[in-house]
mmCIF file of C-alpha atoms in Angstrom:
data_model
loop_
_atom_site.group_PDB
_atom_site.id
_atom_site.type_symbol
_atom_site.label_atom_id
_atom_site.label_comp_id
_atom_site.label_asym_id
_atom_site.label_seq_id
_atom_site.Cartn_x
_atom_site.Cartn_y
_atom_site.Cartn_z
ATOM 1 C CA MET A 118 -21.689 12.828 0.621
ATOM 2 C CA ARG A 119 -25.357 11.936 0.121
ATOM 3 C CA PHE A 120 -24.525 10.969 -3.468
ATOM 4 C CA ILE A 121 -21.731 8.613 -2.368
ATOM 5 C CA GLY A 122 -23.083 5.184 -1.450
ATOM 6 C CA PRO A 123 -22.094 1.529 -1.852
ATOM 7 C CA ILE A 124 -22.733 1.603 -5.596
ATOM 8 C CA THR A 125 -20.204 4.428 -6.077
ATOM 9 C CA ILE A 126 -17.732 3.283 -3.429
ATOM 10 C CA ALA A 127 -17.524 -0.330 -4.691
ATOM 11 C CA PRO A 128 -16.084 0.403 -8.189
ATOM 12 C CA THR A 129 -13.603 2.875 -6.663
ATOM 13 C CA ILE A 130 -12.228 0.309 -4.208
ATOM 14 C CA ILE A 131 -12.181 -2.465 -6.823
ATOM 15 C CA LEU A 132 -10.208 -0.276 -9.231
ATOM 16 C CA MET A 133 -7.778 0.743 -6.471
ATOM 17 C CA GLY A 134 -6.665 -2.867 -6.270
ATOM 18 C CA MET A 135 -6.676 -3.437 -10.017
ATOM 19 C CA ALA A 136 -4.770 -0.209 -10.746
ATOM 20 C CA LEU A 137 -1.555 -1.736 -9.416
ATOM 21 C CA SER A 138 -1.904 -4.996 -11.323
ATOM 22 C CA SER A 139 0.762 -4.041 -13.886
ATOM 23 C CA VAL A 140 3.190 -2.944 -11.147
ATOM 24 C CA THR A 141 2.557 -6.192 -9.275
ATOM 25 C CA ALA A 142 3.163 -8.222 -12.426
ATOM 26 C CA LYS A 143 6.495 -6.468 -13.078
ATOM 27 C CA LEU A 144 7.689 -7.147 -9.531
ATOM 28 C CA CYS A 145 6.574 -10.781 -9.584
ATOM 29 C CA ALA A 146 8.137 -11.317 -13.009
ATOM 30 C CA LYS A 147 11.590 -10.726 -11.502
ATOM 31 C CA GLN A 148 11.327 -14.231 -10.008
ATOM 32 C CA TRP A 149 7.893 -15.829 -10.139
ATOM 33 C CA TRP A 150 8.674 -18.731 -7.807
ATOM 34 C CA ILE A 151 9.780 -16.427 -4.983
ATOM 35 C CA ALA A 152 6.689 -14.256 -5.477
ATOM 36 C CA ILE A 153 4.358 -17.269 -5.425
ATOM 37 C CA MET A 154 6.113 -18.616 -2.326
ATOM 38 C CA THR A 155 5.589 -15.280 -0.526
ATOM 39 C CA THR A 156 1.893 -15.240 -1.430
ATOM 40 C CA CYS A 157 1.453 -18.835 -0.262
ATOM 41 C CA LEU A 158 3.254 -18.112 3.015
ATOM 42 C CA LEU A 159 1.017 -15.116 3.654
ATOM 43 C CA GLY A 160 -2.056 -17.239 2.994
ATOM 44 C CA LEU A 161 -0.729 -20.051 5.196
ATOM 45 C CA PHE A 162 -0.021 -17.799 8.172
ATOM 46 C CA SER A 163 -3.115 -15.585 7.945
ATOM 47 C CA GLN A 164 -5.754 -18.146 6.955
ATOM 48 C CA TYR A 165 -4.701 -21.664 7.939
ATOM 49 C CA MET A 166 -2.574 -20.982 11.033
ATOM 50 C CA LYS A 167 -4.593 -18.105 12.472
ATOM 51 C CA LYS A 168 -6.069 -20.322 15.202
ATOM 52 C CA VAL A 169 -2.676 -21.587 16.358
ATOM 53 C CA ARG A 170 -2.013 -20.053 19.773
ATOM 54 C CA ILE A 171 1.516 -19.500 21.064
ATOM 55 C CA PRO A 172 1.980 -19.297 24.878
ATOM 56 C CA CYS A 173 3.424 -16.018 26.145
ATOM 57 C CA ALA A 174 6.248 -15.858 28.673
ATOM 58 C CA LYS A 175 4.141 -13.747 31.051
ATOM 59 C CA SER A 176 0.968 -15.090 32.694
ATOM 60 C CA HIS A 177 -2.178 -13.166 33.614
ATOM 61 C CA PRO A 178 -1.495 -11.054 36.764
ATOM 62 C CA GLU A 179 -4.778 -12.024 38.486
ATOM 63 C CA THR A 180 -5.698 -15.516 37.340
ATOM 64 C CA LYS A 181 -2.061 -16.652 36.949
ATOM 65 C CA LYS A 182 -3.112 -18.423 33.780
ATOM 66 C CA LYS A 183 -0.829 -18.505 30.798
ATOM 67 C CA LYS A 184 -1.527 -16.000 28.070
ATOM 68 C CA TYR A 185 -1.755 -17.130 24.471
ATOM 69 C CA THR A 186 -1.407 -15.063 21.340
ATOM 70 C CA GLY A 187 -2.337 -15.673 17.722
ATOM 71 C CA MET A 188 1.134 -14.809 16.487
ATOM 72 C CA PHE A 189 0.708 -16.262 13.006
ATOM 73 C CA GLN A 190 -2.301 -14.070 12.256
ATOM 74 C CA VAL A 191 -1.040 -10.911 13.950
ATOM 75 C CA TYR A 192 2.412 -11.109 12.337
ATOM 76 C CA ALA A 193 1.381 -12.852 9.114
ATOM 77 C CA VAL A 194 2.825 -10.184 6.813
ATOM 78 C CA MET A 195 6.078 -9.824 8.740
ATOM 79 C CA LEU A 196 6.588 -13.593 9.006
ATOM 80 C CA ALA A 197 5.961 -14.051 5.276
ATOM 81 C CA ILE A 198 8.539 -11.347 4.508
ATOM 82 C CA LEU A 199 11.140 -12.742 6.917
ATOM 83 C CA VAL A 200 10.829 -16.334 5.708
ATOM 84 C CA SER A 201 11.009 -15.220 2.064
ATOM 85 C CA ILE A 202 14.085 -13.073 2.745
ATOM 86 C CA VAL A 203 15.797 -15.996 4.508
ATOM 87 C CA VAL A 204 15.078 -18.254 1.521
ATOM 88 C CA CYS A 205 16.407 -15.599 -0.884
ATOM 89 C CA ALA A 206 19.524 -15.169 1.274
ATOM 90 C CA ILE A 207 20.180 -18.930 1.258
ATOM 91 C CA LEU A 208 19.739 -19.059 -2.522
ATOM 92 C CA THR A 209 22.061 -16.052 -2.872
ATOM 93 C CA VAL A 210 24.849 -17.521 -0.745
ATOM 94 C CA SER A 211 24.562 -20.958 -2.347
ATOM 95 C CA GLY A 212 24.821 -19.481 -5.848
ATOM 96 C CA ALA A 213 21.412 -20.750 -6.947
ATOM 97 C CA LEU A 214 20.435 -17.261 -8.107
ATOM 98 C CA PRO A 215 22.254 -15.675 -11.079
ATOM 99 C CA SER A 216 24.930 -13.069 -10.369
ATOM 100 C CA SER A 217 24.472 -11.189 -13.631
ATOM 101 C CA PRO A 218 21.936 -8.315 -13.665
ATOM 102 C CA ASP A 219 20.879 -9.343 -17.182
ATOM 103 C CA GLU A 220 19.714 -12.808 -16.124
ATOM 104 C CA TRP A 221 16.240 -13.694 -14.907
ATOM 105 C CA GLY A 222 16.061 -14.087 -11.136
ATOM 106 C CA TYR A 223 18.843 -11.632 -10.310
ATOM 107 C CA GLU A 224 16.426 -9.285 -8.506
ATOM 108 C CA ALA A 225 15.665 -12.047 -5.997
ATOM 109 C CA ARG A 226 19.185 -11.764 -4.583
ATOM 110 C CA THR A 227 19.635 -10.050 -1.218
ATOM 111 C CA ASP A 228 22.991 -8.444 -2.027
ATOM 112 C CA THR A 229 22.047 -6.265 -5.007
ATOM 113 C CA ARG A 230 21.819 -3.034 -2.992
ATOM 114 C CA LEU A 231 24.346 -3.531 -0.205
ATOM 115 C CA ARG A 232 26.237 -0.400 -1.247
ATOM 116 C CA SER A 233 23.204 1.730 -0.367
ATOM 117 C CA VAL A 234 23.438 0.454 3.221
ATOM 118 C CA GLU A 235 27.129 1.358 3.388
ATOM 119 C CA GLU A 236 26.558 4.842 1.984
ATOM 120 C CA ALA A 237 23.500 5.640 4.109
ATOM 121 C CA ARG A 238 23.975 7.888 7.123
ATOM 122 C CA TRP A 239 23.429 6.552 10.608
ATOM 123 C CA PHE A 240 21.339 9.541 11.676
ATOM 124 C CA GLN A 241 19.882 12.480 9.784
ATOM 125 C CA MET A 242 17.308 14.946 11.042
ATOM 126 C CA PRO A 243 15.144 16.247 8.165
ATOM 127 C CA TYR A 244 14.538 19.980 8.040
ATOM 128 C CA PRO A 245 12.668 22.389 5.724
ATOM 129 C CA GLY A 246 14.578 23.391 2.614
ATOM 130 C CA GLN A 247 17.221 20.673 2.886
ATOM 131 C CA PHE A 248 16.983 19.969 -0.851
ATOM 132 C CA GLY A 249 17.003 23.594 -1.967
ATOM 133 C CA GLN A 250 15.088 26.832 -1.683
ATOM 134 C CA ILE A 251 11.313 26.525 -1.324
ATOM 135 C CA ARG A 252 9.587 27.910 -4.410
ATOM 136 C CA PHE A 253 5.977 28.160 -5.567
ATOM 137 C CA ASN A 254 5.117 27.578 -9.222
ATOM 138 C CA VAL A 255 1.609 28.087 -10.619
ATOM 139 C CA ALA A 256 1.923 25.263 -13.156
ATOM 140 C CA GLY A 257 3.180 22.914 -10.465
ATOM 141 C CA ILE A 258 0.361 23.858 -8.081
ATOM 142 C CA VAL A 259 -2.335 23.357 -10.730
ATOM 143 C CA GLY A 260 -0.790 20.097 -11.878
ATOM 144 C CA MET A 261 -0.569 18.783 -8.328
ATOM 145 C CA LEU A 262 -4.160 19.887 -7.692
ATOM 146 C CA MET A 263 -5.292 17.749 -10.626
ATOM 147 C CA ALA A 264 -3.566 14.806 -8.954
ATOM 148 C CA VAL A 265 -4.978 15.617 -5.503
ATOM 149 C CA ILE A 266 -8.637 15.568 -6.574
ATOM 150 C CA PRO A 267 -8.682 11.877 -7.628
ATOM 151 C CA SER A 268 -6.587 11.106 -4.547
ATOM 152 C CA VAL A 269 -9.334 12.604 -2.365
ATOM 153 C CA LEU A 270 -11.916 10.387 -4.059
ATOM 154 C CA GLU A 271 -9.662 7.390 -3.494
ATOM 155 C CA SER A 272 -9.274 8.332 0.172
ATOM 156 C CA ILE A 273 -13.050 8.398 0.610
ATOM 157 C CA GLY A 274 -13.137 4.861 -0.768
ATOM 158 C CA ASP A 275 -10.302 3.890 1.580
ATOM 159 C CA TYR A 276 -12.191 5.228 4.599
ATOM 160 C CA HIS A 277 -15.286 3.206 3.739
ATOM 161 C CA ALA A 278 -13.227 0.089 3.009
ATOM 162 C CA CYS A 279 -11.379 0.409 6.322
ATOM 163 C CA ALA A 280 -14.627 0.858 8.236
ATOM 164 C CA ARG A 281 -16.154 -2.153 6.538
ATOM 165 C CA ILE A 282 -13.184 -4.437 7.122
ATOM 166 C CA CYS A 283 -13.129 -3.403 10.816
ATOM 167 C CA GLY A 284 -16.844 -4.072 11.198
ATOM 168 C CA ALA A 285 -17.518 -0.408 12.017
ATOM 169 C CA THR A 286 -20.314 1.818 10.770
ATOM 170 C CA PRO A 287 -19.662 3.888 7.627
ATOM 171 C CA PRO A 288 -17.661 7.027 8.494
ATOM 172 C CA PRO A 289 -19.827 10.149 8.947
ATOM 173 C CA VAL A 290 -19.311 13.275 6.880
ATOM 174 C CA HIS A 291 -17.424 15.158 9.615
ATOM 175 C CA ALA A 292 -14.973 12.259 10.029
ATOM 176 C CA ILE A 293 -14.282 12.149 6.282
ATOM 177 C CA ASN A 294 -13.774 15.928 6.197
ATOM 178 C CA ARG A 295 -11.360 15.679 9.120
ATOM 179 C CA GLY A 296 -9.405 12.924 7.390
ATOM 180 C CA ILE A 297 -9.110 14.839 4.110
ATOM 181 C CA PHE A 298 -8.077 17.983 6.021
ATOM 182 C CA LEU A 299 -5.275 16.171 7.845
ATOM 183 C CA GLU A 300 -4.081 14.590 4.598
ATOM 184 C CA GLY A 301 -3.796 18.107 3.197
ATOM 185 C CA ILE A 302 -1.800 19.251 6.239
ATOM 186 C CA GLY A 303 0.468 16.238 5.763
ATOM 187 C CA CYS A 304 1.061 17.151 2.109
ATOM 188 C CA VAL A 305 2.012 20.720 3.100
ATOM 189 C CA LEU A 306 4.485 19.473 5.712
ATOM 190 C CA ALA A 307 5.906 16.904 3.283
ATOM 191 C CA GLY A 308 6.480 19.639 0.713
ATOM 192 C CA LEU A 309 8.242 21.831 3.270
ATOM 193 C CA TRP A 310 10.533 18.945 4.206
ATOM 194 C CA GLY A 311 11.394 18.357 0.562
ATOM 195 C CA THR A 312 9.449 15.140 -0.005
ATOM 196 C CA GLY A 313 8.467 14.743 -3.650
ATOM 197 C CA VAL A 314 5.207 12.919 -2.951
ATOM 198 C CA GLY A 315 2.012 13.771 -1.119
ATOM 199 C CA LEU A 316 0.629 12.026 1.945
ATOM 200 C CA THR A 317 -2.592 10.073 1.602
ATOM 201 C CA SER A 318 -4.340 6.920 2.754
ATOM 202 C CA TYR A 319 -2.870 3.713 1.385
ATOM 203 C CA SER A 320 -4.813 0.631 0.349
ATOM 204 C CA ASP A 321 -2.068 -1.781 1.427
ATOM 205 C CA ASN A 322 -2.523 -0.751 5.046
ATOM 206 C CA ILE A 323 -6.235 -1.501 4.870
ATOM 207 C CA ALA A 324 -5.499 -4.958 3.519
ATOM 208 C CA ALA A 325 -2.990 -5.436 6.358
ATOM 209 C CA ILE A 326 -5.779 -4.666 8.825
ATOM 210 C CA GLY A 327 -7.936 -7.302 7.149
ATOM 211 C CA ILE A 328 -5.164 -9.902 7.306
ATOM 212 C CA THR A 329 -3.994 -9.257 10.875
ATOM 213 C CA LYS A 330 -7.444 -8.325 12.263
ATOM 214 C CA ILE A 331 -5.845 -5.434 14.157
ATOM 215 C CA GLY A 332 -7.577 -2.092 13.670
ATOM 216 C CA SER A 333 -6.741 -0.396 16.969
ATOM 217 C CA ARG A 334 -6.007 3.314 16.755
ATOM 218 C CA ARG A 335 -3.407 2.980 19.509
ATOM 219 C CA VAL A 336 -1.508 0.383 17.497
ATOM 220 C CA THR A 337 -1.633 2.669 14.462
ATOM 221 C CA GLN A 338 -0.413 5.660 16.474
ATOM 222 C CA VAL A 339 2.463 3.713 18.021
ATOM 223 C CA GLY A 340 3.387 2.339 14.591
ATOM 224 C CA ALA A 341 3.354 5.852 13.117
ATOM 225 C CA GLY A 342 5.631 7.087 15.894
ATOM 226 C CA LEU A 343 8.072 4.243 15.289
ATOM 227 C CA VAL A 344 8.133 4.974 11.557
ATOM 228 C CA VAL A 345 8.904 8.651 12.250
ATOM 229 C CA LEU A 346 11.789 7.686 14.533
ATOM 230 C CA MET A 347 13.122 5.048 12.144
ATOM 231 C CA GLY A 348 12.959 7.558 9.292
ATOM 232 C CA MET A 349 15.739 9.488 10.998
ATOM 233 C CA PHE A 350 18.085 6.507 10.786
ATOM 234 C CA GLY A 351 19.311 6.133 7.221
ATOM 235 C CA LYS A 352 20.744 2.669 7.768
ATOM 236 C CA PHE A 353 17.328 1.317 8.691
ATOM 237 C CA GLY A 354 15.712 2.679 5.549
ATOM 238 C CA ALA A 355 18.507 1.220 3.447
ATOM 239 C CA LEU A 356 17.992 -2.191 5.085
ATOM 240 C CA ILE A 357 14.288 -2.061 4.217
ATOM 241 C CA GLY A 358 15.354 -1.359 0.638
ATOM 242 C CA LEU A 359 17.173 -4.708 0.548
ATOM 243 C CA ILE A 360 13.873 -6.612 0.427
ATOM 244 C CA PRO A 361 13.927 -8.397 -2.966
ATOM 245 C CA ALA A 362 11.449 -7.164 -5.575
ATOM 246 C CA PRO A 363 9.741 -10.592 -6.009
ATOM 247 C CA VAL A 364 8.966 -10.669 -2.271
ATOM 248 C CA ILE A 365 7.237 -7.291 -2.526
ATOM 249 C CA GLY A 366 5.419 -8.497 -5.640
ATOM 250 C CA GLY A 367 4.177 -11.602 -3.835
ATOM 251 C CA LEU A 368 2.828 -9.470 -1.000
ATOM 252 C CA MET A 369 1.100 -7.115 -3.425
ATOM 253 C CA LEU A 370 -0.419 -10.101 -5.218
ATOM 254 C CA ALA A 371 -2.320 -10.984 -2.047
ATOM 255 C CA VAL A 372 -2.860 -7.491 -0.674
ATOM 256 C CA MET A 373 -4.175 -5.872 -3.867
ATOM 257 C CA GLY A 374 -6.420 -8.858 -4.478
ATOM 258 C CA MET A 375 -7.875 -8.425 -1.012
ATOM 259 C CA ILE A 376 -8.499 -4.727 -1.631
ATOM 260 C CA SER A 377 -10.509 -5.556 -4.759
ATOM 261 C CA THR A 378 -12.581 -8.152 -2.916
ATOM 262 C CA ILE A 379 -13.369 -5.600 -0.198
ATOM 263 C CA GLY A 380 -14.841 -3.433 -2.930
ATOM 264 C CA ILE A 381 -16.821 -6.363 -4.298
ATOM 265 C CA SER A 382 -18.228 -7.064 -0.826
ATOM 266 C CA ASN A 383 -19.782 -3.574 -0.824
ATOM 267 C CA LEU A 384 -22.089 -4.717 -3.610
ATOM 268 C CA GLN A 385 -23.859 -7.222 -1.357
ATOM 269 C CA VAL A 386 -26.071 -4.414 -0.032
ATOM 270 C CA VAL A 387 -26.864 -3.213 -3.569
ATOM 271 C CA ASP A 388 -29.784 -4.536 -5.607
ATOM 272 C CA MET A 389 -27.857 -6.192 -8.432
ATOM 273 C CA ASN A 390 -31.115 -7.297 -10.068
ATOM 274 C CA SER A 391 -31.653 -3.684 -11.126
ATOM 275 C CA SER A 392 -30.488 -2.923 -14.668
ATOM 276 C CA ARG A 393 -29.689 0.638 -13.559
ATOM 277 C CA ASN A 394 -27.283 -0.556 -10.870
ATOM 278 C CA LEU A 395 -25.721 -3.090 -13.233
ATOM 279 C CA PHE A 396 -25.178 -0.348 -15.818
ATOM 280 C CA ILE A 397 -23.547 2.031 -13.309
ATOM 281 C CA VAL A 398 -21.206 -0.600 -11.880
ATOM 282 C CA GLY A 399 -20.342 -2.102 -15.268
ATOM 283 C CA VAL A 400 -19.590 1.187 -17.029
ATOM 284 C CA SER A 401 -17.613 2.513 -14.054
ATOM 285 C CA LEU A 402 -15.438 -0.583 -13.843
ATOM 286 C CA PHE A 403 -14.862 -0.958 -17.572
ATOM 287 C CA THR A 404 -14.068 2.740 -18.017
ATOM 288 C CA GLY A 405 -11.535 2.537 -15.195
ATOM 289 C CA ILE A 406 -9.924 -0.475 -16.875
ATOM 290 C CA VAL A 407 -9.919 0.839 -20.473
ATOM 291 C CA VAL A 408 -9.034 4.541 -20.192
ATOM 292 C CA PRO A 409 -5.786 4.557 -18.099
ATOM 293 C CA PRO A 410 -3.847 2.134 -20.376
ATOM 294 C CA TRP A 411 -4.925 4.082 -23.460
ATOM 295 C CA VAL A 412 -3.833 7.416 -21.963
ATOM 296 C CA SER A 413 -0.487 5.879 -20.949
ATOM 297 C CA ALA A 414 0.051 4.514 -24.459
ATOM 298 C CA HIS A 415 -0.996 7.777 -26.185
ATOM 299 C CA PRO A 416 0.214 10.638 -23.959
ATOM 300 C CA ASP A 417 0.328 13.087 -26.877
ATOM 301 C CA SER A 418 -3.277 12.520 -27.946
ATOM 302 C CA ILE A 419 -4.633 14.958 -25.345
ATOM 303 C CA GLU A 420 -3.375 18.546 -25.416
ATOM 304 C CA LEU A 421 -4.676 21.061 -22.861
ATOM 305 C CA GLY A 422 -1.781 23.502 -22.628
ATOM 306 C CA LYS A 423 1.409 23.764 -20.591
ATOM 307 C CA TRP A 424 -0.326 22.961 -17.295
ATOM 308 C CA PHE A 425 -1.405 19.607 -18.690
ATOM 309 C CA HIS A 426 2.237 18.697 -19.328
ATOM 310 C CA THR A 427 2.887 19.171 -15.615
ATOM 311 C CA PHE A 428 -0.057 16.909 -14.848
ATOM 312 C CA THR A 429 1.208 14.161 -17.155
ATOM 313 C CA VAL A 430 4.621 14.296 -15.480
ATOM 314 C CA LEU A 431 3.048 13.994 -12.018
ATOM 315 C CA THR A 432 0.816 11.099 -13.000
#
């Protein structure tokens, strides 16, 4: 960890936000006006209405004074989603959005996946081996390992970004080791339960902390418990899936941009007058921008054996 400092963390965090730029563009392109509206609503609630205080129904037990809460900042993401969904629902019912899947704007409708809600089970307890017998394959293990290593590096960047956005000191080595260890345990449990993806830190959650200004561990633990419980109710997951793609794209437009700026802020403690530091940051960023699109466009240009084919499928 002594070789990992702000100059190595900054490009990693910046590229984490930029890596999803193409995905964000595809989601926003489904209906640009809805995506832009969602981004503007998120900015309005989190930046311009964050000082608006809403009185609570319950007063302080000792002073008997009314309590006030910054609802617009705390629930900025949720409010932006709800308002955007309501607008999409109104446009769907009124017929303003096209009903043909081939027309632009169809993905902004709120009734495109209603059948999934009807077919989803009310309650389902996950259990190991529910999708078939558990098997171990050497090629699969090696391929997944090649995907885990960059994920670990990304997690280290996430930890530093989260600490910075919370105003905390950089995480010590033992805390980072503990985090990586628990991510590994989570991946093992996810594999046993038949989940096709690994568990890792997620940049969107860090951006949510920056927007809502809530970084309490208790809030995170309660939220995790609620997600576990809600994951057992299939109807709830299907309802979440009804969120229109442009709404998700609008959120990612703001969230991924914020992740990149968190990485840029790490450079304020780096001597950017040094040509060495400029070279390291510049080459790191440009390599991260140039190489992935080329590899995606020329998947057959690199041949390292059968294990590499597994890696290309996973990535």
